[in-house]
GROMACS .gro file of C-alpha atoms in nm:
model
  247
    1MET     CA    1  -0.986   1.324   1.644
    2SER     CA    2  -0.670   1.156   1.667
    3ARG     CA    3  -0.594   0.840   1.408
    4SER     CA    4  -0.499   0.572   1.582
    5VAL     CA    5  -0.325   0.246   1.464
    6PRO     CA    6  -0.401  -0.087   1.638
    7GLY     CA    7  -0.207  -0.358   1.660
    8VAL     CA    8   0.139  -0.510   1.817
    9GLN     CA    9   0.316  -0.492   1.505
   10PRO     CA   10   0.193  -0.201   1.330
   11VAL     CA   11   0.213   0.028   1.593
   12LEU     CA   12   0.619  -0.053   1.573
   13GLU     CA   13   0.595  -0.050   1.236
   14ALA     CA   14   0.451   0.347   1.345
   15ILE     CA   15   0.715   0.454   1.563
   16LYS     CA   16   1.014   0.255   1.367
   17GLY     CA   17   0.879   0.448   1.030
   18GLY     CA   18   0.891   0.826   1.223
   19GLN     CA   19   0.476   0.875   1.216
   20PRO     CA   20   0.368   1.078   1.441
   21VAL     CA   21   0.260   0.937   1.748
   22GLN     CA   22   0.082   1.122   1.999
   23ARG     CA   23   0.110   0.875   2.282
   24ILE     CA   24   0.010   0.468   2.326
   25LEU     CA   25  -0.180   0.281   2.451
   26LEU     CA   26  -0.188   0.004   2.611
   27ALA     CA   27  -0.483  -0.279   2.747
   28ARG     CA   28  -0.422  -0.349   3.129
   29GLY     CA   29  -0.283  -0.708   3.136
   30SER     CA   30  -0.175  -0.721   2.758
   31GLY     CA   31   0.125  -0.930   2.882
   32GLY     CA   32   0.500  -0.963   2.773
   33ALA     CA   33   0.369  -0.842   2.329
   34THR     CA   34   0.337  -0.480   2.482
   35HIS     CA   35   0.691  -0.470   2.681
   36ARG     CA   36   0.898  -0.391   2.326
   37ILE     CA   37   0.644  -0.161   2.246
   38ARG     CA   38   0.746   0.030   2.612
   39GLU     CA   39   1.049  -0.015   2.551
   40ALA     CA   40   1.053   0.114   2.162
   41ALA     CA   41   0.854   0.402   2.302
   42LYS     CA   42   1.093   0.497   2.534
   43SER     CA   43   1.368   0.540   2.350
   44ALA     CA   44   1.107   0.759   2.079
   45GLY     CA   45   1.047   0.996   2.364
   46ILE     CA   46   0.668   0.817   2.304
   47PRO     CA   47   0.442   0.858   2.585
   48CYS     CA   48   0.254   0.507   2.692
   49GLN     CA   49  -0.065   0.535   2.891
   50THR     CA   50  -0.268   0.194   3.089
   51VAL     CA   51  -0.596   0.157   3.009
   52GLN     CA   52  -0.880  -0.092   3.081
   53ARG     CA   53  -0.927  -0.326   2.752
   54GLY     CA   54  -1.273  -0.225   2.737
   55ASP     CA   55  -1.175   0.149   2.620
   56LEU     CA   56  -1.004   0.034   2.319
   57ASP     CA   57  -1.285  -0.199   2.196
   58ARG     CA   58  -1.525   0.068   2.226
   59ARG     CA   59  -1.225   0.359   2.084
   60LEU     CA   60  -1.194   0.071   1.772
   61GLY     CA   61  -1.557  -0.069   1.734
   62HIS     CA   62  -1.399  -0.450   1.726
   63GLY     CA   63  -1.164  -0.640   1.969
   64ARG     CA   64  -0.886  -0.696   1.676
   65HIS     CA   65  -0.620  -0.476   1.850
   66GLN     CA   66  -0.427  -0.707   2.040
   67GLY     CA   67  -0.382  -0.471   2.387
   68VAL     CA   68  -0.207  -0.177   2.123
   69VAL     CA   69  -0.323   0.102   1.971
   70ALA     CA   70  -0.080   0.421   1.857
   71LEU     CA   71  -0.252   0.768   1.816
   72LEU     CA   72  -0.150   0.946   1.583
   73ASP     CA   73  -0.159   1.323   1.526
   74PRO     CA   74  -0.461   1.398   1.316
   75SER     CA   75  -0.315   1.725   1.121
   76PRO     CA   76  -0.349   1.636   0.749
   77ALA     CA   77  -0.018   1.507   0.582
   78LEU     CA   78   0.143   1.678   0.289
   79GLU     CA   79  -0.107   1.569  -0.036
   80LEU     CA   80   0.144   1.424  -0.285
   81THR     CA   81   0.127   1.407  -0.628
   82VAL     CA   82   0.189   1.149  -0.849
   83GLU     CA   83   0.475   1.371  -1.000
   84THR     CA   84   0.613   1.413  -0.636
   85LEU     CA   85   0.621   1.003  -0.673
   86VAL     CA   86   0.855   1.026  -0.965
   87ASP     CA   87   1.088   1.297  -0.797
   88GLN     CA   88   1.164   1.090  -0.438
   89ALA     CA   89   1.190   0.791  -0.681
   90GLU     CA   90   1.515   0.997  -0.881
   91ALA     CA   91   1.629   1.156  -0.622
   92GLU     CA   92   1.744   0.802  -0.474
   93GLY     CA   93   1.912   0.709  -0.752
   94GLU     CA   94   1.643   0.436  -0.830
   95VAL     CA   95   1.368   0.370  -1.111
   96PRO     CA   96   1.043   0.484  -1.028
   97LEU     CA   97   0.821   0.214  -0.963
   98ILE     CA   98   0.436   0.306  -0.886
   99LEU     CA   99   0.102   0.118  -0.776
  100LEU     CA  100  -0.156   0.248  -0.949
  101LEU     CA  101  -0.463   0.076  -0.815
  102ASP     CA  102  -0.763   0.081  -0.997
  103GLU     CA  103  -1.084   0.046  -0.766
  104ILE     CA  104  -0.971  -0.198  -0.491
  105GLN     CA  105  -1.288  -0.210  -0.274
  106ASP     CA  106  -1.153  -0.496   0.030
  107VAL     CA  107  -0.959  -0.329   0.310
  108HIS     CA  108  -0.761  -0.657   0.378
  109ASN     CA  109  -0.647  -0.643  -0.007
  110LEU     CA  110  -0.543  -0.284   0.024
  111GLY     CA  111  -0.390  -0.386   0.322
  112ALA     CA  112  -0.193  -0.631   0.143
  113ILE     CA  113  -0.045  -0.529  -0.169
  114LEU     CA  114   0.044  -0.173   0.055
  115ARG     CA  115   0.285  -0.502   0.284
  116SER     CA  116   0.395  -0.615  -0.082
  117ALA     CA  117   0.446  -0.281  -0.240
  118HIS     CA  118   0.691  -0.185   0.063
  119ALA     CA  119   0.842  -0.474   0.064
  120LEU     CA  120   0.909  -0.508  -0.321
  121GLY     CA  121   1.012  -0.115  -0.370
  122ALA     CA  122   0.736   0.037  -0.524
  123HIS     CA  123   0.762   0.425  -0.435
  124GLY     CA  124   0.383   0.480  -0.360
  125ALA     CA  125   0.053   0.378  -0.452
  126VAL     CA  126  -0.198   0.570  -0.668
  127LEU     CA  127  -0.567   0.533  -0.546
  128PRO     CA  128  -0.879   0.677  -0.605
  129LYS     CA  129  -1.051   0.912  -0.391
  130ASN     CA  130  -1.385   0.753  -0.482
  131ARG     CA  131  -1.497   0.417  -0.498
  132ALA     CA  132  -1.251   0.253  -0.416
  133ALA     CA  133  -1.067   0.131  -0.038
  134GLN     CA  134  -0.865   0.429   0.181
  135VAL     CA  135  -0.564   0.400   0.425
  136THR     CA  136  -0.788   0.315   0.736
  137ASP     CA  137  -0.628   0.178   1.022
  138ALA     CA  138  -0.763  -0.177   0.907
  139VAL     CA  139  -0.528  -0.133   0.603
  140VAL     CA  140  -0.318  -0.063   0.827
  141LYS     CA  141  -0.330  -0.333   1.077
  142ALA     CA  142  -0.384  -0.580   0.738
  143SER     CA  143  -0.034  -0.444   0.620
  144ALA     CA  144   0.145  -0.545   0.944
  145GLY     CA  145   0.160  -0.211   0.960
  146ALA     CA  146   0.351  -0.136   0.592
  147ALA     CA  147   0.099   0.098   0.467
  148LEU     CA  148   0.255   0.341   0.723
  149HIS     CA  149   0.538   0.318   0.489
  150VAL     CA  150   0.446   0.393   0.110
  151PRO     CA  151   0.366   0.727   0.033
  152VAL     CA  152   0.040   0.719  -0.143
  153VAL     CA  153  -0.134   0.965  -0.377
  154ARG     CA  154  -0.506   1.015  -0.374
  155VAL     CA  155  -0.680   1.140  -0.714
  156THR     CA  156  -0.946   1.224  -0.816
  157ASN     CA  157  -0.904   1.076  -1.171
  158ILE     CA  158  -0.679   0.772  -1.240
  159LYS     CA  159  -0.683   0.849  -1.601
  160HIS     CA  160  -0.507   1.126  -1.563
  161ALA     CA  161  -0.265   1.065  -1.337
  162MET     CA  162  -0.128   0.807  -1.637
  163GLU     CA  163  -0.129   1.094  -1.862
  164ASP     CA  164   0.103   1.288  -1.584
  165LEU     CA  165   0.321   0.961  -1.513
  166LYS     CA  166   0.365   0.884  -1.884
  167THR     CA  167   0.483   1.314  -1.932
  168ARG     CA  168   0.706   1.205  -1.710
  169GLY     CA  169   0.915   0.879  -1.903
  170VAL     CA  170   0.685   0.623  -1.752
  171TRP     CA  171   0.547   0.290  -1.901
  172LEU     CA  172   0.245   0.193  -1.793
  173ALA     CA  173   0.116  -0.226  -1.752
  174ALA     CA  174  -0.186  -0.348  -1.656
  175ALA     CA  175  -0.275  -0.661  -1.471
  176ASP     CA  176  -0.494  -0.876  -1.707
  177ALA     CA  177  -0.567  -1.182  -1.817
  178GLU     CA  178  -0.558  -1.175  -2.124
  179GLY     CA  179  -0.205  -1.004  -2.158
  180GLU     CA  180   0.135  -1.116  -2.276
  181PRO     CA  181   0.342  -1.332  -2.030
  182ALA     CA  182   0.480  -1.052  -1.776
  183ASP     CA  183   0.774  -1.273  -1.786
  184GLN     CA  184   0.844  -1.196  -2.188
  185ALA     CA  185   0.714  -0.742  -2.126
  186PRO     CA  186   0.957  -0.492  -2.061
  187LEU     CA  187   0.913  -0.442  -1.693
  188ASP     CA  188   1.259  -0.278  -1.618
  189GLY     CA  189   1.228   0.054  -1.684
  190PRO     CA  190   1.013   0.295  -1.549
  191LEU     CA  191   0.683   0.180  -1.460
  192GLY     CA  192   0.353   0.257  -1.338
  193LEU     CA  193   0.141  -0.087  -1.255
  194VAL     CA  194  -0.179  -0.079  -1.279
  195VAL     CA  195  -0.374  -0.353  -1.113
  196GLY     CA  196  -0.821  -0.390  -1.069
  197SER     CA  197  -1.077  -0.410  -0.894
  198GLU     CA  198  -1.142  -0.766  -0.726
  199ALA     CA  199  -1.473  -0.809  -0.963
  200LYS     CA  200  -1.405  -0.650  -1.254
  201GLY     CA  201  -0.988  -0.675  -1.294
  202VAL     CA  202  -0.859  -0.343  -1.473
  203ARG     CA  203  -1.111  -0.150  -1.644
  204PRO     CA  204  -1.124  -0.149  -2.023
  205THR     CA  205  -1.079   0.272  -2.042
  206VAL     CA  206  -0.818   0.284  -1.797
  207ALA     CA  207  -0.646  -0.081  -1.948
  208GLN     CA  208  -0.646   0.115  -2.335
  209ARG     CA  209  -0.421   0.395  -2.209
  210CYS     CA  210  -0.143   0.156  -2.068
  211ASP     CA  211   0.165   0.037  -2.277
  212HIS     CA  212   0.131  -0.349  -2.235
  213ARG     CA  213  -0.120  -0.526  -2.083
  214VAL     CA  214   0.028  -0.848  -1.827
  215ALA     CA  215  -0.033  -1.199  -1.742
  216ILE     CA  216   0.049  -1.402  -1.447
  217PRO     CA  217   0.114  -1.816  -1.652
  218GLN     CA  218  -0.038  -2.025  -1.452
  219VAL     CA  219  -0.060  -2.401  -1.458
  220GLY     CA  220  -0.372  -2.462  -1.311
  221GLU     CA  221  -0.731  -2.413  -1.494
  222PHE     CA  222  -0.883  -2.130  -1.343
  223ASP     CA  223  -1.067  -1.813  -1.380
  224SER     CA  224  -0.791  -1.516  -1.193
  225LEU     CA  225  -0.628  -1.448  -0.931
  226ASN     CA  226  -0.674  -1.232  -0.609
  227ALA     CA  227  -0.600  -0.913  -0.626
  228SER     CA  228  -0.360  -0.864  -0.369
  229VAL     CA  229  -0.189  -1.193  -0.474
  230ALA     CA  230  -0.130  -1.084  -0.828
  231ALA     CA  231  -0.028  -0.722  -0.758
  232GLY     CA  232   0.240  -0.933  -0.503
  233ILE     CA  233   0.375  -1.223  -0.814
  234LEU     CA  234   0.395  -0.917  -1.078
  235LEU     CA  235   0.579  -0.640  -0.804
  236TYR     CA  236   0.819  -0.940  -0.813
  237GLU     CA  237   0.863  -0.986  -1.172
  238VAL     CA  238   0.980  -0.647  -1.163
  239GLN     CA  239   1.256  -0.653  -0.941
  240ARG     CA  240   1.340  -0.959  -1.105
  241GLN     CA  241   1.412  -0.832  -1.411
  242ARG     CA  242   1.570  -0.546  -1.245
  243ARG     CA  243   1.803  -0.756  -1.112
  244ASN     CA  244   1.866  -0.964  -1.397
  245GLY     CA  245   1.777  -0.764  -1.684
  246HIS     CA  246   1.495  -0.846  -1.922
  247SER     CA  247   1.479  -1.135  -2.110
   0.00000   0.00000   0.00000
């Protein structure tokens, strides 16, 4: 069965990113929003098919497709490894920046994190195969299609992936409300940034394997930030240090 990508912007990103789109389904009467889809599909040689909106509702199980669904080649992608992410970064002449997501549960959080990862130059994300949200059509839509541009490595044990990164000279920093202020920690070198689950944060057994624990200084009194917000802020701090140098 074909994988599906719903929504105007995610479908545009799938086309732009060279994803293996077989065809695009457009709901009858969707209006002007689909014009850009048709033009992009025509340029890419991708066929479009007009269908009843109810057909898309039944296919997706909900009505949040904006009248547009791309069907992708169901062939499984080659399994990436953390070493692959490091190799790709180094091949581009860049300092590796990899996200490790410790049991993120909410698909909207995962989508938002991958959107920030794409915008802020992360070379990939590492997700546990179990007890965590996976990259589904809902995640792709929540990321506005950015998830299609972020290489994702699925691992059985995130701790093993951390050790593999360490052997490649990548330092690890865990998001931790009790850690040192992020702007005082050295985050400008090869880095694996570990972000924990919505309810529990980074698990202690994972955090203890990290070289640094970093916190986001807050002005207001509040327990913690949303996982996706924290990830975005920390990714920005990494890029700030890489531009300006750690101070």
